[in-house]
Amino acid sequence: DASIAGLAGRIVKKIADADALIQTLQDAAVLDGKAIKLQISSFDIMALVEEVCVDLPLLGQPVNILGERIEGHWCRTALKRALENLVTRARKHGKRSGPITVRVTRDGEQMGLSIHNHGPAIAGEDMARLFDPPVHAEEIAVKGWNLGLPYVRSVAESHGGAMAVDSGETSGTTFTLHVPVDARAYAAA
């Protein structure tokens, strides 16, 4: 049955994703301000977004994927881990009834990858520390290991880009990763 084969394939892929998550945790634990070693390849960022978001409706989370297909030169593994982290965070902290919106944009030679959820605003004191190296989860209102966002910021910076966050009570929260469309110059950095 094709549907069973498809499900089995997705299960195997999720096991690989779990392995990648473990690698992300290891990377985040040893980063300490260092750039991530990038393995640059050419790919369509929208295809990566679709791959990461394919199972969200099955998990009961509506998702909107907007934007354009952009072929660029990035580290696929690092961007996938960063996107998975941000989508997981949006699921965890957003309203289940509101969709997660993932948007891909291009502004000249820059690519923007935004993840938005409808949910409570991030408190000002937590906002100031979101991208700081790991701290004890008990010290902040947003519970977790706090390894993911420093890793995501490191991915952006390793690609020659930056991270931004916007959060408000009525607007929800949006994390945006801005990187050059061609990050090959940063692979050796």
PDB file of C-alpha atoms in Angstrom:
ATOM      1  CA  ASP A   1       0.000   0.000   0.000  1.00  0.00           C
ATOM      2  CA  ALA A   2       1.467   3.327  -1.097  1.00  0.00           C
ATOM      3  CA  SER A   3       0.091   5.182   1.927  1.00  0.00           C
ATOM      4  CA  ILE A   4       1.822   2.771   4.338  1.00  0.00           C
ATOM      5  CA  ALA A   5       5.060   3.051   2.388  1.00  0.00           C
ATOM      6  CA  GLY A   6       4.750   6.836   2.522  1.00  0.00           C
ATOM      7  CA  LEU A   7       4.110   6.759   6.266  1.00  0.00           C
ATOM      8  CA  ALA A   8       7.076   4.428   6.808  1.00  0.00           C
ATOM      9  CA  GLY A   9       9.263   6.777   4.796  1.00  0.00           C
ATOM     10  CA  ARG A  10       8.186   9.728   6.931  1.00  0.00           C
ATOM     11  CA  ILE A  11       8.860   7.741  10.130  1.00  0.00           C
ATOM     12  CA  VAL A  12      12.384   6.981   8.934  1.00  0.00           C
ATOM     13  CA  LYS A  13      12.829  10.646   8.061  1.00  0.00           C
ATOM     14  CA  LYS A  14      11.629  11.700  11.520  1.00  0.00           C
ATOM     15  CA  ILE A  15      14.230   9.398  13.080  1.00  0.00           C
ATOM     16  CA  ALA A  16      16.858  11.172  10.989  1.00  0.00           C
ATOM     17  CA  ASP A  17      15.383  14.492  12.130  1.00  0.00           C
ATOM     18  CA  ALA A  18      15.687  13.371  15.767  1.00  0.00           C
ATOM     19  CA  ASP A  19      19.323  12.563  15.115  1.00  0.00           C
ATOM     20  CA  ALA A  20      19.755  16.040  13.615  1.00  0.00           C
ATOM     21  CA  LEU A  21      18.150  17.549  16.727  1.00  0.00           C
ATOM     22  CA  ILE A  22      20.697  15.759  18.902  1.00  0.00           C
ATOM     23  CA  GLN A  23      23.438  17.171  16.677  1.00  0.00           C
ATOM     24  CA  THR A  24      21.915  20.639  17.044  1.00  0.00           C
ATOM     25  CA  LEU A  25      22.018  20.316  20.827  1.00  0.00           C
ATOM     26  CA  GLN A  26      25.638  19.245  20.629  1.00  0.00           C
ATOM     27  CA  ASP A  27      26.435  22.147  18.298  1.00  0.00           C
ATOM     28  CA  ALA A  28      24.679  24.628  20.572  1.00  0.00           C
ATOM     29  CA  ALA A  29      26.459  23.306  23.633  1.00  0.00           C
ATOM     30  CA  VAL A  30      29.897  23.872  22.118  1.00  0.00           C
ATOM     31  CA  LEU A  31      29.254  27.048  20.103  1.00  0.00           C
ATOM     32  CA  ASP A  32      30.189  29.585  22.769  1.00  0.00           C
ATOM     33  CA  GLY A  33      30.224  32.422  20.239  1.00  0.00           C
ATOM     34  CA  LYS A  34      32.012  30.491  17.493  1.00  0.00           C
ATOM     35  CA  ALA A  35      30.772  30.406  13.924  1.00  0.00           C
ATOM     36  CA  ILE A  36      29.214  27.187  12.659  1.00  0.00           C
ATOM     37  CA  LYS A  37      31.203  25.356   9.995  1.00  0.00           C
ATOM     38  CA  LEU A  38      29.057  25.587   6.890  1.00  0.00           C
ATOM     39  CA  GLN A  39      28.761  23.064   4.072  1.00  0.00           C
ATOM     40  CA  ILE A  40      27.384  25.276   1.339  1.00  0.00           C
ATOM     41  CA  SER A  41      25.257  23.890  -1.468  1.00  0.00           C
ATOM     42  CA  SER A  42      22.756  25.325  -3.916  1.00  0.00           C
ATOM     43  CA  PHE A  43      19.075  24.663  -3.171  1.00  0.00           C
ATOM     44  CA  ASP A  44      15.600  26.172  -3.196  1.00  0.00           C
ATOM     45  CA  ILE A  45      14.769  27.521   0.265  1.00  0.00           C
ATOM     46  CA  MET A  46      11.034  27.097  -0.349  1.00  0.00           C
ATOM     47  CA  ALA A  47      11.534  23.345  -0.898  1.00  0.00           C
ATOM     48  CA  LEU A  48      13.234  23.199   2.511  1.00  0.00           C
ATOM     49  CA  VAL A  49      10.355  25.138   4.123  1.00  0.00           C
ATOM     50  CA  GLU A  50       7.824  22.746   2.592  1.00  0.00           C
ATOM     51  CA  GLU A  51       9.833  19.739   3.811  1.00  0.00           C
ATOM     52  CA  VAL A  52       9.998  21.024   7.386  1.00  0.00           C
ATOM     53  CA  CYS A  53       6.315  22.054   7.508  1.00  0.00           C
ATOM     54  CA  VAL A  54       4.724  19.058   5.743  1.00  0.00           C
ATOM     55  CA  ASP A  55       3.606  17.300   8.939  1.00  0.00           C
ATOM     56  CA  LEU A  56       2.257  20.313  10.831  1.00  0.00           C
ATOM     57  CA  PRO A  57      -1.358  19.822   9.630  1.00  0.00           C
ATOM     58  CA  LEU A  58      -1.148  16.163  10.724  1.00  0.00           C
ATOM     59  CA  LEU A  59      -0.175  17.417  14.183  1.00  0.00           C
ATOM     60  CA  GLY A  60      -3.249  19.630  14.286  1.00  0.00           C
ATOM     61  CA  GLN A  61      -1.381  22.863  13.615  1.00  0.00           C
ATOM     62  CA  PRO A  62      -2.542  24.957  10.662  1.00  0.00           C
ATOM     63  CA  VAL A  63       0.324  26.326   8.585  1.00  0.00           C
ATOM     64  CA  ASN A  64       0.545  28.995   5.886  1.00  0.00           C
ATOM     65  CA  ILE A  65       3.583  28.928   3.630  1.00  0.00           C
ATOM     66  CA  LEU A  66       3.994  32.183   1.740  1.00  0.00           C
ATOM     67  CA  GLY A  67       6.595  33.783  -0.444  1.00  0.00           C
ATOM     68  CA  GLU A  68       8.739  32.925  -3.361  1.00  0.00           C
ATOM     69  CA  ARG A  69      11.068  30.198  -4.466  1.00  0.00           C
ATOM     70  CA  ILE A  70      14.638  31.393  -4.025  1.00  0.00           C
ATOM     71  CA  GLU A  71      17.584  29.377  -5.243  1.00  0.00           C
ATOM     72  CA  GLY A  72      20.585  30.259  -3.139  1.00  0.00           C
ATOM     73  CA  HIS A  73      23.846  29.027  -1.648  1.00  0.00           C
ATOM     74  CA  TRP A  74      23.539  28.123   2.015  1.00  0.00           C
ATOM     75  CA  CYS A  75      24.256  25.289   4.424  1.00  0.00           C
ATOM     76  CA  ARG A  76      21.125  23.179   4.073  1.00  0.00           C
ATOM     77  CA  THR A  77      21.678  21.236   7.297  1.00  0.00           C
ATOM     78  CA  ALA A  78      22.154  24.354   9.423  1.00  0.00           C
ATOM     79  CA  LEU A  79      19.175  26.199   7.901  1.00  0.00           C
ATOM     80  CA  LYS A  80      16.978  23.128   8.302  1.00  0.00           C
ATOM     81  CA  ARG A  81      17.892  22.838  11.984  1.00  0.00           C
ATOM     82  CA  ALA A  82      17.282  26.552  12.501  1.00  0.00           C
ATOM     83  CA  LEU A  83      13.908  26.404  10.745  1.00  0.00           C
ATOM     84  CA  GLU A  84      12.863  23.286  12.674  1.00  0.00           C
ATOM     85  CA  ASN A  85      13.782  25.039  15.900  1.00  0.00           C
ATOM     86  CA  LEU A  86      11.734  28.120  15.053  1.00  0.00           C
ATOM     87  CA  VAL A  87       8.717  26.125  13.826  1.00  0.00           C
ATOM     88  CA  THR A  88       8.804  23.944  16.956  1.00  0.00           C
ATOM     89  CA  ARG A  89       8.989  27.079  19.095  1.00  0.00           C
ATOM     90  CA  ALA A  90       6.034  28.593  17.212  1.00  0.00           C
ATOM     91  CA  ARG A  91       3.990  25.417  17.822  1.00  0.00           C
ATOM     92  CA  LYS A  92       4.919  25.310  21.492  1.00  0.00           C
ATOM     93  CA  HIS A  93       4.265  28.962  22.310  1.00  0.00           C
ATOM     94  CA  GLY A  94       1.528  29.916  19.851  1.00  0.00           C
ATOM     95  CA  LYS A  95      -2.208  29.384  19.916  1.00  0.00           C
ATOM     96  CA  ARG A  96      -3.179  25.981  18.505  1.00  0.00           C
ATOM     97  CA  SER A  97      -6.156  27.560  16.738  1.00  0.00           C
ATOM     98  CA  GLY A  98      -4.003  30.143  14.956  1.00  0.00           C
ATOM     99  CA  PRO A  99      -1.821  29.159  12.042  1.00  0.00           C
ATOM    100  CA  ILE A 100       1.931  29.281  11.950  1.00  0.00           C
ATOM    101  CA  THR A 101       2.976  31.403   8.998  1.00  0.00           C
ATOM    102  CA  VAL A 102       6.312  30.760   7.332  1.00  0.00           C
ATOM    103  CA  ARG A 103       7.282  33.411   4.792  1.00  0.00           C
ATOM    104  CA  VAL A 104      10.219  33.527   2.389  1.00  0.00           C
ATOM    105  CA  THR A 105      11.153  36.922   0.949  1.00  0.00           C
ATOM    106  CA  ARG A 106      13.937  38.400  -1.087  1.00  0.00           C
ATOM    107  CA  ASP A 107      15.246  41.929  -0.802  1.00  0.00           C
ATOM    108  CA  GLY A 108      18.045  42.406  -3.310  1.00  0.00           C
ATOM    109  CA  GLU A 109      20.788  39.986  -2.342  1.00  0.00           C
ATOM    110  CA  GLN A 110      19.213  39.132   1.028  1.00  0.00           C
ATOM    111  CA  MET A 111      16.804  36.292   1.804  1.00  0.00           C
ATOM    112  CA  GLY A 112      14.393  36.604   4.706  1.00  0.00           C
ATOM    113  CA  LEU A 113      12.869  33.579   6.404  1.00  0.00           C
ATOM    114  CA  SER A 114      10.127  34.530   8.894  1.00  0.00           C
ATOM    115  CA  ILE A 115       8.155  32.309  11.254  1.00  0.00           C
ATOM    116  CA  HIS A 116       5.090  33.874  12.892  1.00  0.00           C
ATOM    117  CA  ASN A 117       2.675  32.570  15.497  1.00  0.00           C
ATOM    118  CA  HIS A 118      -0.355  34.021  17.221  1.00  0.00           C
ATOM    119  CA  GLY A 119       0.183  33.860  20.926  1.00  0.00           C
ATOM    120  CA  PRO A 120       1.242  35.790  23.986  1.00  0.00           C
ATOM    121  CA  ALA A 121       3.997  38.350  23.633  1.00  0.00           C
ATOM    122  CA  ILE A 122       7.468  37.553  24.866  1.00  0.00           C
ATOM    123  CA  ALA A 123       8.070  39.529  28.043  1.00  0.00           C
ATOM    124  CA  GLY A 124      10.558  42.407  27.791  1.00  0.00           C
ATOM    125  CA  GLU A 125      12.985  40.903  30.292  1.00  0.00           C
ATOM    126  CA  ASP A 126      12.972  37.607  28.374  1.00  0.00           C
ATOM    127  CA  MET A 127      13.208  39.384  25.008  1.00  0.00           C
ATOM    128  CA  ALA A 128      16.521  40.918  26.054  1.00  0.00           C
ATOM    129  CA  ARG A 129      17.970  37.438  26.762  1.00  0.00           C
ATOM    130  CA  LEU A 130      16.403  35.328  24.003  1.00  0.00           C
ATOM    131  CA  PHE A 131      19.604  34.828  22.038  1.00  0.00           C
ATOM    132  CA  ASP A 132      21.970  34.665  24.992  1.00  0.00           C
ATOM    133  CA  PRO A 133      23.905  31.465  25.655  1.00  0.00           C
ATOM    134  CA  PRO A 134      22.075  28.803  27.684  1.00  0.00           C
ATOM    135  CA  VAL A 135      20.774  29.656  31.128  1.00  0.00           C
ATOM    136  CA  HIS A 136      18.772  27.665  33.624  1.00  0.00           C
ATOM    137  CA  ALA A 137      15.200  27.283  32.411  1.00  0.00           C
ATOM    138  CA  GLU A 138      13.850  28.288  35.805  1.00  0.00           C
ATOM    139  CA  GLU A 139      15.286  31.773  35.378  1.00  0.00           C
ATOM    140  CA  ILE A 140      13.017  32.736  32.462  1.00  0.00           C
ATOM    141  CA  ALA A 141       9.272  32.685  31.879  1.00  0.00           C
ATOM    142  CA  VAL A 142       9.611  30.845  28.537  1.00  0.00           C
ATOM    143  CA  LYS A 143      10.596  27.373  29.712  1.00  0.00           C
ATOM    144  CA  GLY A 144      13.075  25.193  27.860  1.00  0.00           C
ATOM    145  CA  TRP A 145      16.759  24.490  27.555  1.00  0.00           C
ATOM    146  CA  ASN A 146      17.297  27.792  25.768  1.00  0.00           C
ATOM    147  CA  LEU A 147      19.817  26.209  23.396  1.00  0.00           C
ATOM    148  CA  GLY A 148      17.777  26.643  20.217  1.00  0.00           C
ATOM    149  CA  LEU A 149      17.678  30.399  19.765  1.00  0.00           C
ATOM    150  CA  PRO A 150      21.415  30.925  20.361  1.00  0.00           C
ATOM    151  CA  TYR A 151      21.958  28.204  17.751  1.00  0.00           C
ATOM    152  CA  VAL A 152      19.565  29.891  15.294  1.00  0.00           C
ATOM    153  CA  ARG A 153      21.344  33.210  15.764  1.00  0.00           C
ATOM    154  CA  SER A 154      24.673  31.481  15.195  1.00  0.00           C
ATOM    155  CA  VAL A 155      23.336  29.953  11.963  1.00  0.00           C
ATOM    156  CA  ALA A 156      22.292  33.401  10.737  1.00  0.00           C
ATOM    157  CA  GLU A 157      25.596  35.020  11.705  1.00  0.00           C
ATOM    158  CA  SER A 158      27.648  32.149  10.253  1.00  0.00           C
ATOM    159  CA  HIS A 159      25.891  32.800   6.930  1.00  0.00           C
ATOM    160  CA  GLY A 160      26.776  36.511   7.142  1.00  0.00           C
ATOM    161  CA  GLY A 161      23.308  37.467   8.348  1.00  0.00           C
ATOM    162  CA  ALA A 162      21.348  38.310  11.467  1.00  0.00           C
ATOM    163  CA  MET A 163      18.248  37.408  13.488  1.00  0.00           C
ATOM    164  CA  ALA A 164      15.370  39.669  14.414  1.00  0.00           C
ATOM    165  CA  VAL A 165      12.333  39.168  16.627  1.00  0.00           C
ATOM    166  CA  ASP A 166       9.120  41.144  16.932  1.00  0.00           C
ATOM    167  CA  SER A 167       6.560  40.276  19.592  1.00  0.00           C
ATOM    168  CA  GLY A 168       3.366  41.973  20.740  1.00  0.00           C
ATOM    169  CA  GLU A 169       0.186  41.034  22.587  1.00  0.00           C
ATOM    170  CA  THR A 170      -2.061  41.605  19.577  1.00  0.00           C
ATOM    171  CA  SER A 171       0.376  40.817  16.763  1.00  0.00           C
ATOM    172  CA  GLY A 172       1.920  37.578  18.037  1.00  0.00           C
ATOM    173  CA  THR A 173       5.600  36.748  17.595  1.00  0.00           C
ATOM    174  CA  THR A 174       7.734  36.719  14.464  1.00  0.00           C
ATOM    175  CA  PHE A 175      11.302  35.476  14.241  1.00  0.00           C
ATOM    176  CA  THR A 176      13.121  36.465  11.050  1.00  0.00           C
ATOM    177  CA  LEU A 177      16.400  35.109   9.815  1.00  0.00           C
ATOM    178  CA  HIS A 178      18.125  37.384   7.245  1.00  0.00           C
ATOM    179  CA  VAL A 179      21.009  35.915   5.224  1.00  0.00           C
ATOM    180  CA  PRO A 180      22.696  36.661   1.904  1.00  0.00           C
ATOM    181  CA  VAL A 181      21.288  34.700  -1.038  1.00  0.00           C
ATOM    182  CA  ASP A 182      24.864  33.586  -1.715  1.00  0.00           C
ATOM    183  CA  ALA A 183      26.656  32.697   1.521  1.00  0.00           C
ATOM    184  CA  ARG A 184      29.621  30.940  -0.117  1.00  0.00           C
ATOM    185  CA  ALA A 185      31.990  33.683   1.038  1.00  0.00           C
ATOM    186  CA  TYR A 186      31.190  32.775   4.657  1.00  0.00           C
ATOM    187  CA  ALA A 187      31.898  29.036   4.379  1.00  0.00           C
ATOM    188  CA  ALA A 188      35.614  29.490   4.969  1.00  0.00           C
ATOM    189  CA  ALA A 189      35.210  32.146   7.672  1.00  0.00           C
TER     190      ALA A 189
END
